[in-house]
PDB file of C-alpha atoms and ligand atoms in Angstrom:
ATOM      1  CA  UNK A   1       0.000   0.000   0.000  1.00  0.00           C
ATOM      2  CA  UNK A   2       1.127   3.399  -0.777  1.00  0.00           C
ATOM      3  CA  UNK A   3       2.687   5.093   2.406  1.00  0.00           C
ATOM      4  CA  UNK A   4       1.233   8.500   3.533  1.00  0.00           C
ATOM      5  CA  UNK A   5       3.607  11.305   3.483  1.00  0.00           C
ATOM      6  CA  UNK A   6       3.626  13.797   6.385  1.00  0.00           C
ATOM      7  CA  UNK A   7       6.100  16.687   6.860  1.00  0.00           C
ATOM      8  CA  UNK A   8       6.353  17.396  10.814  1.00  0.00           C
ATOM      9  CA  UNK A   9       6.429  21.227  11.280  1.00  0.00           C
ATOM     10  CA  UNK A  10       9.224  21.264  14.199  1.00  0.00           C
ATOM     11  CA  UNK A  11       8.123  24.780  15.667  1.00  0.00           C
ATOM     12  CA  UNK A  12      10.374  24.919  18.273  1.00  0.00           C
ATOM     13  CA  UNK A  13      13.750  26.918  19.606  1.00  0.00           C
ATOM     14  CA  UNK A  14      14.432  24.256  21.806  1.00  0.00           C
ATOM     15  CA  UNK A  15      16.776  21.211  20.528  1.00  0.00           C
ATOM     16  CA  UNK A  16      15.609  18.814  22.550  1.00  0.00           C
ATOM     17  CA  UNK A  17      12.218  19.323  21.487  1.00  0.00           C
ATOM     18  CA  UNK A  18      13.416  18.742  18.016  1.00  0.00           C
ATOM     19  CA  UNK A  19      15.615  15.449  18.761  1.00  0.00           C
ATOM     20  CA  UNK A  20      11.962  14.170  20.993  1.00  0.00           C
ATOM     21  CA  UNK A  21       9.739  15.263  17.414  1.00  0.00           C
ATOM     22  CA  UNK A  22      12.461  13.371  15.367  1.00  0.00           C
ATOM     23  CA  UNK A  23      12.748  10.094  17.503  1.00  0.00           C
ATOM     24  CA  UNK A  24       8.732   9.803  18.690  1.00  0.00           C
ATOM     25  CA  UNK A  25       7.490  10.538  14.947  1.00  0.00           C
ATOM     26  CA  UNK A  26       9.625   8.046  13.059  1.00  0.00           C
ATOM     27  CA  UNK A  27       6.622   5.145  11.798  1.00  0.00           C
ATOM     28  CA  UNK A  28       6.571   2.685   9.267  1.00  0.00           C
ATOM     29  CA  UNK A  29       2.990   3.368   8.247  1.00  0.00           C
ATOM     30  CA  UNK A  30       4.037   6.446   6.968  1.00  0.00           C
ATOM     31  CA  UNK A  31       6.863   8.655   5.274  1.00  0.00           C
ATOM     32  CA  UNK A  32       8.189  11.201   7.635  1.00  0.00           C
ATOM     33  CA  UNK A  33      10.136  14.087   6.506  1.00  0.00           C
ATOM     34  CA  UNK A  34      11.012  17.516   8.998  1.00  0.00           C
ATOM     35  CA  UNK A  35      10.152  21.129   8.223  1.00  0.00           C
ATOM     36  CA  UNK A  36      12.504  23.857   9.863  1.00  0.00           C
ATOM     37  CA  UNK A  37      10.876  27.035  10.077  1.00  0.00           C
ATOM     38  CA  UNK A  38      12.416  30.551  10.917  1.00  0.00           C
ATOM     39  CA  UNK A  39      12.351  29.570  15.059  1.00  0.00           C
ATOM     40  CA  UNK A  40      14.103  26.788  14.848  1.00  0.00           C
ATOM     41  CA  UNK A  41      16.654  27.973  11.730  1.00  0.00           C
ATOM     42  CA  UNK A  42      17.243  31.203  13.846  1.00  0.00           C
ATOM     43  CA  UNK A  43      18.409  29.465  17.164  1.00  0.00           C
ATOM     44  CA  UNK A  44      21.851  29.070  18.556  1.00  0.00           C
ATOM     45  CA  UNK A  45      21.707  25.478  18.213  1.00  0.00           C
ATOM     46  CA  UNK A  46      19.320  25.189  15.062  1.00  0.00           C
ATOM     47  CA  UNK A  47      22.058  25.383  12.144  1.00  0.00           C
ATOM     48  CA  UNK A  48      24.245  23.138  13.145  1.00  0.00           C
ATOM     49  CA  UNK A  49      21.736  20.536  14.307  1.00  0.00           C
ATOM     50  CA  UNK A  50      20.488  20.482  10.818  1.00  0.00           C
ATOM     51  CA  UNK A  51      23.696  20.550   9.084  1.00  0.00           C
ATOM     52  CA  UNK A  52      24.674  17.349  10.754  1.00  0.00           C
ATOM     53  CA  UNK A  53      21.208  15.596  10.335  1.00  0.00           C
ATOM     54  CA  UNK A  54      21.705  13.136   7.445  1.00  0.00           C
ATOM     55  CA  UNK A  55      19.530  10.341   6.303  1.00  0.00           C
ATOM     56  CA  UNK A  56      16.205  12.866   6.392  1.00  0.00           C
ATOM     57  CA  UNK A  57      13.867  14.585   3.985  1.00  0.00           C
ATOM     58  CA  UNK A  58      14.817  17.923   5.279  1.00  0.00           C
ATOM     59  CA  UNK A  59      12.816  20.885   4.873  1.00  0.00           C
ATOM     60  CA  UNK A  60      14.265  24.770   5.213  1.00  0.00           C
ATOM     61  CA  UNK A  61      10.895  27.012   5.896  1.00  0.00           C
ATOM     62  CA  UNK A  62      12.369  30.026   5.012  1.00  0.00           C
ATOM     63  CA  UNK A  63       9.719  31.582   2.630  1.00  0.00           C
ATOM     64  CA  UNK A  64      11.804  33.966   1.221  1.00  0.00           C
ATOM     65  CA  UNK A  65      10.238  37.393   0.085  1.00  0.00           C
ATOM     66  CA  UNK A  66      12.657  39.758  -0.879  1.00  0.00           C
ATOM     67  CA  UNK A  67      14.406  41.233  -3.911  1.00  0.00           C
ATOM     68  CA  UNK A  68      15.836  38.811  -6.202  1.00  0.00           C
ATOM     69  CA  UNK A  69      19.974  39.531  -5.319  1.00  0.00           C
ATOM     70  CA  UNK A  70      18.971  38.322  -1.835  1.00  0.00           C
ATOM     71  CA  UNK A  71      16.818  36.043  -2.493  1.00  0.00           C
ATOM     72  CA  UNK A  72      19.669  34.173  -4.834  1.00  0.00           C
ATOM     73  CA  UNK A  73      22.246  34.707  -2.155  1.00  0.00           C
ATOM     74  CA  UNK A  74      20.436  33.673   0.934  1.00  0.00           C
ATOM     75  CA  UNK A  75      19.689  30.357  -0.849  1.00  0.00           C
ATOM     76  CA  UNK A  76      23.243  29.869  -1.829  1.00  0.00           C
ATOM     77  CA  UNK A  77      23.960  30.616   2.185  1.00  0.00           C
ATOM     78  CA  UNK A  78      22.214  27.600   3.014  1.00  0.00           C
ATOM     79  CA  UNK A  79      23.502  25.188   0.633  1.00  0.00           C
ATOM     80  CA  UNK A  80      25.442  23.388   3.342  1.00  0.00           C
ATOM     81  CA  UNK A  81      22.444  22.820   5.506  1.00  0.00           C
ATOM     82  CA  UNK A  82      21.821  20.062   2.391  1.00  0.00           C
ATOM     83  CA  UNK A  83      17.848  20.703   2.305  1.00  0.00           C
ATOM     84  CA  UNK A  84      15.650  18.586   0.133  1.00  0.00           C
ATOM     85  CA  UNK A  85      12.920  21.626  -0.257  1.00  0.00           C
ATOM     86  CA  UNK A  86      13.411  25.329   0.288  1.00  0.00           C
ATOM     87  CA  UNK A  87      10.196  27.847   0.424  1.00  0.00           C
ATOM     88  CA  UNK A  88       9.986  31.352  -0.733  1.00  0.00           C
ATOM     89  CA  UNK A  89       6.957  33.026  -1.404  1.00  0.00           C
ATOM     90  CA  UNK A  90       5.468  33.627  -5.045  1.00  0.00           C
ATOM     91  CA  UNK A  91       4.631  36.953  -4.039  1.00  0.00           C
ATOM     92  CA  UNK A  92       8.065  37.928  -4.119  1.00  0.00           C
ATOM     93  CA  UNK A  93       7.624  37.817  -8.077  1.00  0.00           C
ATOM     94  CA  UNK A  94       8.835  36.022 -10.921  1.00  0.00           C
ATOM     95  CA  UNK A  95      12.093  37.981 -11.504  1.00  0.00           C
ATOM     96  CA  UNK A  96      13.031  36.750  -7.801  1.00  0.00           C
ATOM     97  CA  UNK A  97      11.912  32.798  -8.419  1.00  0.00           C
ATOM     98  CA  UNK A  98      13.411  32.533 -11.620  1.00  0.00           C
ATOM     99  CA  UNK A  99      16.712  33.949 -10.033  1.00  0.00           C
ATOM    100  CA  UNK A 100      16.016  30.988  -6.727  1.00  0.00           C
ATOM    101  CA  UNK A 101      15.309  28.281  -9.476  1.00  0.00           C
ATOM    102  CA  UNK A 102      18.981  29.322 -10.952  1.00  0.00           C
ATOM    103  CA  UNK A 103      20.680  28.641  -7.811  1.00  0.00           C
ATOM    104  CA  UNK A 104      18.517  26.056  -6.154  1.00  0.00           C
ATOM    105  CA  UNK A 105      20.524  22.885  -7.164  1.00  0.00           C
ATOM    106  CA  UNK A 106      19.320  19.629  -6.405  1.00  0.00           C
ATOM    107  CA  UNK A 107      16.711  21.313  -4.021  1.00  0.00           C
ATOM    108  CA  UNK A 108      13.401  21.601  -4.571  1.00  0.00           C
ATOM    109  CA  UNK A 109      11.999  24.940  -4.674  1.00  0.00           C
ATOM    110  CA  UNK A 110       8.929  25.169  -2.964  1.00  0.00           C
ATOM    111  CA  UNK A 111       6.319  28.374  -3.819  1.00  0.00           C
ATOM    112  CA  UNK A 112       4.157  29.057  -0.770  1.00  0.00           C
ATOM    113  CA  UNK A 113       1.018  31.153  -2.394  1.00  0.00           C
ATOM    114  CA  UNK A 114      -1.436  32.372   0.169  1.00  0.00           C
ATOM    115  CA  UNK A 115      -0.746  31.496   4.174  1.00  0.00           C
ATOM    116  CA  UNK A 116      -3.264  29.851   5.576  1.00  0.00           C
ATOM    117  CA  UNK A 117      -3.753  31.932   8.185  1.00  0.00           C
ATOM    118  CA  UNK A 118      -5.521  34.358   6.067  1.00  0.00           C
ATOM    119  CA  UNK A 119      -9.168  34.026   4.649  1.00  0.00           C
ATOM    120  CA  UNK A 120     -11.125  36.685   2.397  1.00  0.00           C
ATOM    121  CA  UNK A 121     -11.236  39.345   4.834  1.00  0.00           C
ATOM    122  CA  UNK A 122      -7.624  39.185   5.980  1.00  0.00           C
ATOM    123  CA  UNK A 123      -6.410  39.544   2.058  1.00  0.00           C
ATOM    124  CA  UNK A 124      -9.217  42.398   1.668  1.00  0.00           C
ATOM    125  CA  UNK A 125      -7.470  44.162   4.924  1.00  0.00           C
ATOM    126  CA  UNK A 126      -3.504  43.971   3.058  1.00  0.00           C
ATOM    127  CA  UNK A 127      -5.085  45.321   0.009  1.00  0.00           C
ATOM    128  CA  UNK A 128      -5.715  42.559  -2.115  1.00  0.00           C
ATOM    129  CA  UNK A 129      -8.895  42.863  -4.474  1.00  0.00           C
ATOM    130  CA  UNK A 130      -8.787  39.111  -5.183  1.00  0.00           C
ATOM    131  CA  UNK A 131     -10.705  36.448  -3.007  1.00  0.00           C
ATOM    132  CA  UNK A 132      -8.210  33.418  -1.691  1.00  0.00           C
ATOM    133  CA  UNK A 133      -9.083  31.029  -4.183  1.00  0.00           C
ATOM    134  CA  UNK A 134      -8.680  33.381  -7.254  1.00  0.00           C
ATOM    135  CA  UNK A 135      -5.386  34.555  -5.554  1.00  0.00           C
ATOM    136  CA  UNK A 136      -4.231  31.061  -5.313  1.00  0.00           C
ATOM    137  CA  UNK A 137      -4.939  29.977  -8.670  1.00  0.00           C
ATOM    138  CA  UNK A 138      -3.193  33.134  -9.783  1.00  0.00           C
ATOM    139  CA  UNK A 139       0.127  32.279  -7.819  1.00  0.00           C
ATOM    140  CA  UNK A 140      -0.225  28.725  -8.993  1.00  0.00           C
ATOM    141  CA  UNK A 141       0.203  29.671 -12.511  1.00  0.00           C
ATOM    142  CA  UNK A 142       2.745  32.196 -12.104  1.00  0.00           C
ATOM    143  CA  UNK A 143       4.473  28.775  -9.954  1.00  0.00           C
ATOM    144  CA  UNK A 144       4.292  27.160 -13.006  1.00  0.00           C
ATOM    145  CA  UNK A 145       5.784  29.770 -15.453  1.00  0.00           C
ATOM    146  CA  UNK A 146       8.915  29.819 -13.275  1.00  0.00           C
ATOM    147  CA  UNK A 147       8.735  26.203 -13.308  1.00  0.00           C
ATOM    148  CA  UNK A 148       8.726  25.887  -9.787  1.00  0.00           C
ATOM    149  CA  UNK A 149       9.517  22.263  -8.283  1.00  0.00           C
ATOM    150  CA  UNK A 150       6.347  22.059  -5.369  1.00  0.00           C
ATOM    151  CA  UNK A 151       3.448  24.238  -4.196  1.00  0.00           C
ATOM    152  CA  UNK A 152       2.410  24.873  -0.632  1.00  0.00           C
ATOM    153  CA  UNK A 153      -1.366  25.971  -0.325  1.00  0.00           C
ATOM    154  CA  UNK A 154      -4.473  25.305   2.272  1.00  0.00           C
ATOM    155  CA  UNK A 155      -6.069  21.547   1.338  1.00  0.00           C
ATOM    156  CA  UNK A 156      -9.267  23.562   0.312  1.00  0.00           C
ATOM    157  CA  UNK A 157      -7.280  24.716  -2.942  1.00  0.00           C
ATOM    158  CA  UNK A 158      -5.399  21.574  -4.290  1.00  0.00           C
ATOM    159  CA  UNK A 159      -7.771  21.038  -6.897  1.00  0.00           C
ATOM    160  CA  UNK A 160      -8.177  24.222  -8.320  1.00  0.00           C
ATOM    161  CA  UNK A 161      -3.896  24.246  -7.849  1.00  0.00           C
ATOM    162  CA  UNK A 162      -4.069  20.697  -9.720  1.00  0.00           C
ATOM    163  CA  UNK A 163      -5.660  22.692 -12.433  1.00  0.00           C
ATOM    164  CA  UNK A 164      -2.641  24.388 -13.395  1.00  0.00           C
ATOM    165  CA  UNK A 165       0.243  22.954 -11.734  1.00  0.00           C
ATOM    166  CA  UNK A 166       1.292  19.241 -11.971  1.00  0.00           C
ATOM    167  CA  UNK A 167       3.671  18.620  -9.576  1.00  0.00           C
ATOM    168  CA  UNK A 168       3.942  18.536  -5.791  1.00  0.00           C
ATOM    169  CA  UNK A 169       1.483  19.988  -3.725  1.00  0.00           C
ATOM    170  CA  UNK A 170       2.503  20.383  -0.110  1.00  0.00           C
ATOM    171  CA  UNK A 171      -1.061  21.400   2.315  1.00  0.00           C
ATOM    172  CA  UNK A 172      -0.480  22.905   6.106  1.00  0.00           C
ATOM    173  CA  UNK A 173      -3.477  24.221   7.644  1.00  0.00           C
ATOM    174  CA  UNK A 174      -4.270  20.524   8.757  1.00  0.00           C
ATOM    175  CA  UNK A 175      -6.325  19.436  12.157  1.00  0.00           C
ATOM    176  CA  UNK A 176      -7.607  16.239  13.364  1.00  0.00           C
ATOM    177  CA  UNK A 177     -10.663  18.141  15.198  1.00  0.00           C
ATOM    178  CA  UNK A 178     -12.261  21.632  15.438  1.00  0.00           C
ATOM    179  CA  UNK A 179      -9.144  23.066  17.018  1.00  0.00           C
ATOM    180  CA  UNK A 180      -8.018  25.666  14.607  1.00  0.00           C
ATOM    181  CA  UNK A 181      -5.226  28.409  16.536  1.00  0.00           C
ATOM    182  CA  UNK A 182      -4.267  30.850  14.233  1.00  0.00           C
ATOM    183  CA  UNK A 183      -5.522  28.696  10.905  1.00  0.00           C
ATOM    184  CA  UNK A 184      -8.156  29.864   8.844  1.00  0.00           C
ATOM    185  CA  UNK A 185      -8.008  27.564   5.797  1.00  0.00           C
ATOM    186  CA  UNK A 186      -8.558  24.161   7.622  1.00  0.00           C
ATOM    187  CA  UNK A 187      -8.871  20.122   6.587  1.00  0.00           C
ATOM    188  CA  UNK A 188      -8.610  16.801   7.901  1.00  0.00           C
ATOM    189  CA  UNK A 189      -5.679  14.756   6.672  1.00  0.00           C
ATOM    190  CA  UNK A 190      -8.179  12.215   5.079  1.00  0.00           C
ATOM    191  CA  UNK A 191      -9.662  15.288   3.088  1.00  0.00           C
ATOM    192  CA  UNK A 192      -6.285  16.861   2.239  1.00  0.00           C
ATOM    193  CA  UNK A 193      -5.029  13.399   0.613  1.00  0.00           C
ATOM    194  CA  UNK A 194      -8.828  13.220  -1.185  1.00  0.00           C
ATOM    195  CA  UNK A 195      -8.254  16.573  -2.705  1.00  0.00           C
ATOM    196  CA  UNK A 196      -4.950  15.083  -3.870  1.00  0.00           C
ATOM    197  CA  UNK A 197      -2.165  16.760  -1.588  1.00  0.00           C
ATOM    198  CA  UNK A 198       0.876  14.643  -1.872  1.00  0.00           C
ATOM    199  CA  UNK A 199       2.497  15.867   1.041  1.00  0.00           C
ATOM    200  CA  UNK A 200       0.674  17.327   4.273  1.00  0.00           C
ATOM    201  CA  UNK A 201       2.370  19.258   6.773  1.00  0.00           C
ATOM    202  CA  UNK A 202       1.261  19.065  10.712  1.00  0.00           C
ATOM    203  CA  UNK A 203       2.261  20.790  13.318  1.00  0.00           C
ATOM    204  CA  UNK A 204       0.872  21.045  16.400  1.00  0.00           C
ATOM    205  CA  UNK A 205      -1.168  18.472  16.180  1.00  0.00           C
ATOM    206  CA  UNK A 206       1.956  16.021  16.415  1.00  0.00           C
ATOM    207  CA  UNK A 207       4.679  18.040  18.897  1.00  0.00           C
ATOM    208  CA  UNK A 208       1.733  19.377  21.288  1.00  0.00           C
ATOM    209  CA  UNK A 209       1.178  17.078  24.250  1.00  0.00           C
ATOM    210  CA  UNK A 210       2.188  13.029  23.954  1.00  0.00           C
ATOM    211  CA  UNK A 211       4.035  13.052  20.471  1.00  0.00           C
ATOM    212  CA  UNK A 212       3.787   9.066  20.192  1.00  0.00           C
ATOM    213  CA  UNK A 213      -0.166   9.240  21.423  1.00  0.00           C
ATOM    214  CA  UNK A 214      -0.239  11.965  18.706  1.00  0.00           C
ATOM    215  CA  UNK A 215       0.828   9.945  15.590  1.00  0.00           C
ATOM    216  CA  UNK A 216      -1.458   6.795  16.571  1.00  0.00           C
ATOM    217  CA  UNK A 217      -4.074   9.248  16.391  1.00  0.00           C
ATOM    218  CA  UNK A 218      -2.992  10.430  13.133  1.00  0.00           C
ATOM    219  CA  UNK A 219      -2.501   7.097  11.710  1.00  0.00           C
ATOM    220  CA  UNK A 220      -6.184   5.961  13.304  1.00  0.00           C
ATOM    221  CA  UNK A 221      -7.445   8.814  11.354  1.00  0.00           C
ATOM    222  CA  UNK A 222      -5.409   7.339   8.437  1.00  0.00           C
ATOM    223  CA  UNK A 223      -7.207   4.160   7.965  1.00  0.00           C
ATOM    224  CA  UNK A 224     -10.565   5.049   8.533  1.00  0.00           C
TER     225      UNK A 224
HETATM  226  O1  C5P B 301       0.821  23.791  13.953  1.00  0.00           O
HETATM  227  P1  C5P B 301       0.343  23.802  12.537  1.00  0.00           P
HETATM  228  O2  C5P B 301      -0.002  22.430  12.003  1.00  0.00           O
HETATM  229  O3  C5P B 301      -0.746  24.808  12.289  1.00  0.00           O
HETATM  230  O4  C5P B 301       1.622  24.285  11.720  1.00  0.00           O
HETATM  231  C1  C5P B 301       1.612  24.554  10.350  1.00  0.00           C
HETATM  232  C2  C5P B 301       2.995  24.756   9.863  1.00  0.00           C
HETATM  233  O5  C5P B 301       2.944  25.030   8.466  1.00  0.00           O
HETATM  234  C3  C5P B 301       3.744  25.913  10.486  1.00  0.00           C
HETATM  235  O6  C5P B 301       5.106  25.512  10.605  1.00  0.00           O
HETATM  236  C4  C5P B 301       3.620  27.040   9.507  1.00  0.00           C
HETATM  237  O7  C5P B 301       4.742  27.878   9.501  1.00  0.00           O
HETATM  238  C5  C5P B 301       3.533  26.287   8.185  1.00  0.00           C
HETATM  239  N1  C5P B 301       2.796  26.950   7.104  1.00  0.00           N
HETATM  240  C6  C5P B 301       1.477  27.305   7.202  1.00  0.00           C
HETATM  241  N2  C5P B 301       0.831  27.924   6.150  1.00  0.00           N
HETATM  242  C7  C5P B 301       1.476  28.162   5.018  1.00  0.00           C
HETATM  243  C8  C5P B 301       2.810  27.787   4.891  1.00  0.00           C
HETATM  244  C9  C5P B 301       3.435  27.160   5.969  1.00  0.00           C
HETATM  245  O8  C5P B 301       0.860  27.054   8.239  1.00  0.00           O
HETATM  246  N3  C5P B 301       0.849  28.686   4.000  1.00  0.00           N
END
C-alpha cells in the first residue's frame, strides 16, 4: 500500500524538542520528513543541528520574500544545511523565483502562495482585491511559469492548484478536530489526501502534548 507522506512542522527553539519530534514521529505506516521554520533555523543550536542531520527529507521554511539579489544569495547561504525543499513566497515575483530556481541545485523549490492563516477578509485588509481562491490559482500559474519544483497551499485549494500545476502539492493548515489556533483555511488529513495533496504538513497536532499518542491518532485517522 502506498505510504502516507507527512512533513512534521518542528516549531520549536528548543533542541531537545526537536531530537523528541524526530525520535517519537519516526513510523513505518508512513513517510516522515522535517520542516525547519524561521524559530528553529534562527536558534543558537538550530544550524548546526540540521547541518549534521543526514539520512532525512529535510525541509528549510524560510519563505523567502525579498528582492531577487537576496533572495539568490540567501539560498546559496544555506547550501550546506543540504535541504531537500526550500520555500519562498510567489509573491516575491517572478524575476526573484526565476533567479532561486537558478541557484537552487538539487533542491526543490517550494512556492508558498497564500498562508493559511488568512481568509477573504484578511487579504481584503492587506489590500488585495482578489478572493483566496482566485489569488491562489493566480500564484499557482505564475508557480508554473517559473517552473517551480512544489506548491504549498491550504487543502481547500489543491484542486483548483491541480488545475494548473502538476507537480507537488505540499497542504499545512491541517487538524484532526475543530481546534483551529491561528488557521483559517482548515482540513482533515483524510480530506487533504482526497483533494490530492501529496504531502501534508502538521504541526501542532503532532509536537503538542504526547508526540507518540499523537501519531497513533494520526494514523487511526489514516485508515478510517
Ligand atoms: O501547527 P500547525 O499544524 O498549524 O503548523 C503549520 C505549519 O505550516 C507551520 O510551521 C507554519 O509555519 C507552516 N505553514 C502554514 N501555512 C502556510 C505555509 C506554511 O501554516 N501557508
Amino acid at each position: 500500500m502506498k505510504k502516507n507522506k507527512i512533513f512534521v512542522a518542528c516549531d520549536t527553539s528548543n533542541l531537545n524538542k526537536v531530537k523528541k519530534i524526530i525520535k517519537y514521529t519516526k513510523n513505518k505506516k508512513l513517510i516522515v520528513g522535517y520542516k525547519f521554520g524561521l524559530e528553529f533555523l534562527n536558534s543558537k543550536k538550530g544550524r548546526t543541528f540540521i547541518s549534521k542531520l543526514k539520512n532525512e527529507i529535510k525541509f528549510g521554511d524560510y519563505k523567502l520574500s525579498d528582492i531577487p539579489n537576496t533572495v539568490r544569495s540567501s539560498i546559496k547561504a544555506v547550501k550546506d544545511l543540504k535541504f531537500n525543499y526550500i520555500t519562498i513566497h510567489i509573491n516575491c515575483g517572478f524575476k526573484a523565483l526565476i533567479e532561486a530556481k537558478n541557484v537552487i541545485g538539487n533542491c526543490k523549490l517550494v512556492g508558498v502562495t497564500t498562508l493559511t492563516s488568512l481568509n477573504d477578509k484578511s487579504l481584503k485588509e492587506i489590500g488585495f482585491d482578489k478572493k483566496v481562491k482566485e489569488l491562489v490559482f493566480h500564484q499557482a500559474k505564475l508557480a508554473k511559469k517559473a517552473k517551480l519544483d512544489a506548491i504549498v497551499c491550504s487543502a481547500q485549494e489543491v484542486k483548483i492548484v491541480k488545475k494548473v500545476f502538476k507537480k507537488e502539492i505540499i497542504t499545512p493548515g491541517i487538524r484532526l478536530n475543530s481546534k483551529k489556533d491561528d488557521q483559517k483555511r482548515v482540513l482533515t488529513p483524510n480530506e487533504a489526501y482526497k483533494n490530492g495533496a501529496d504531502w501534508l504538513v502538521i504541526g501542532r497536532d503532532i509536537s503538542k502534548g504526547n508526540i507518540k499518542n499523537n501519531i497513533q491518532n494520526l494514523i487511526n485517522h489514516l485508515d478510517k
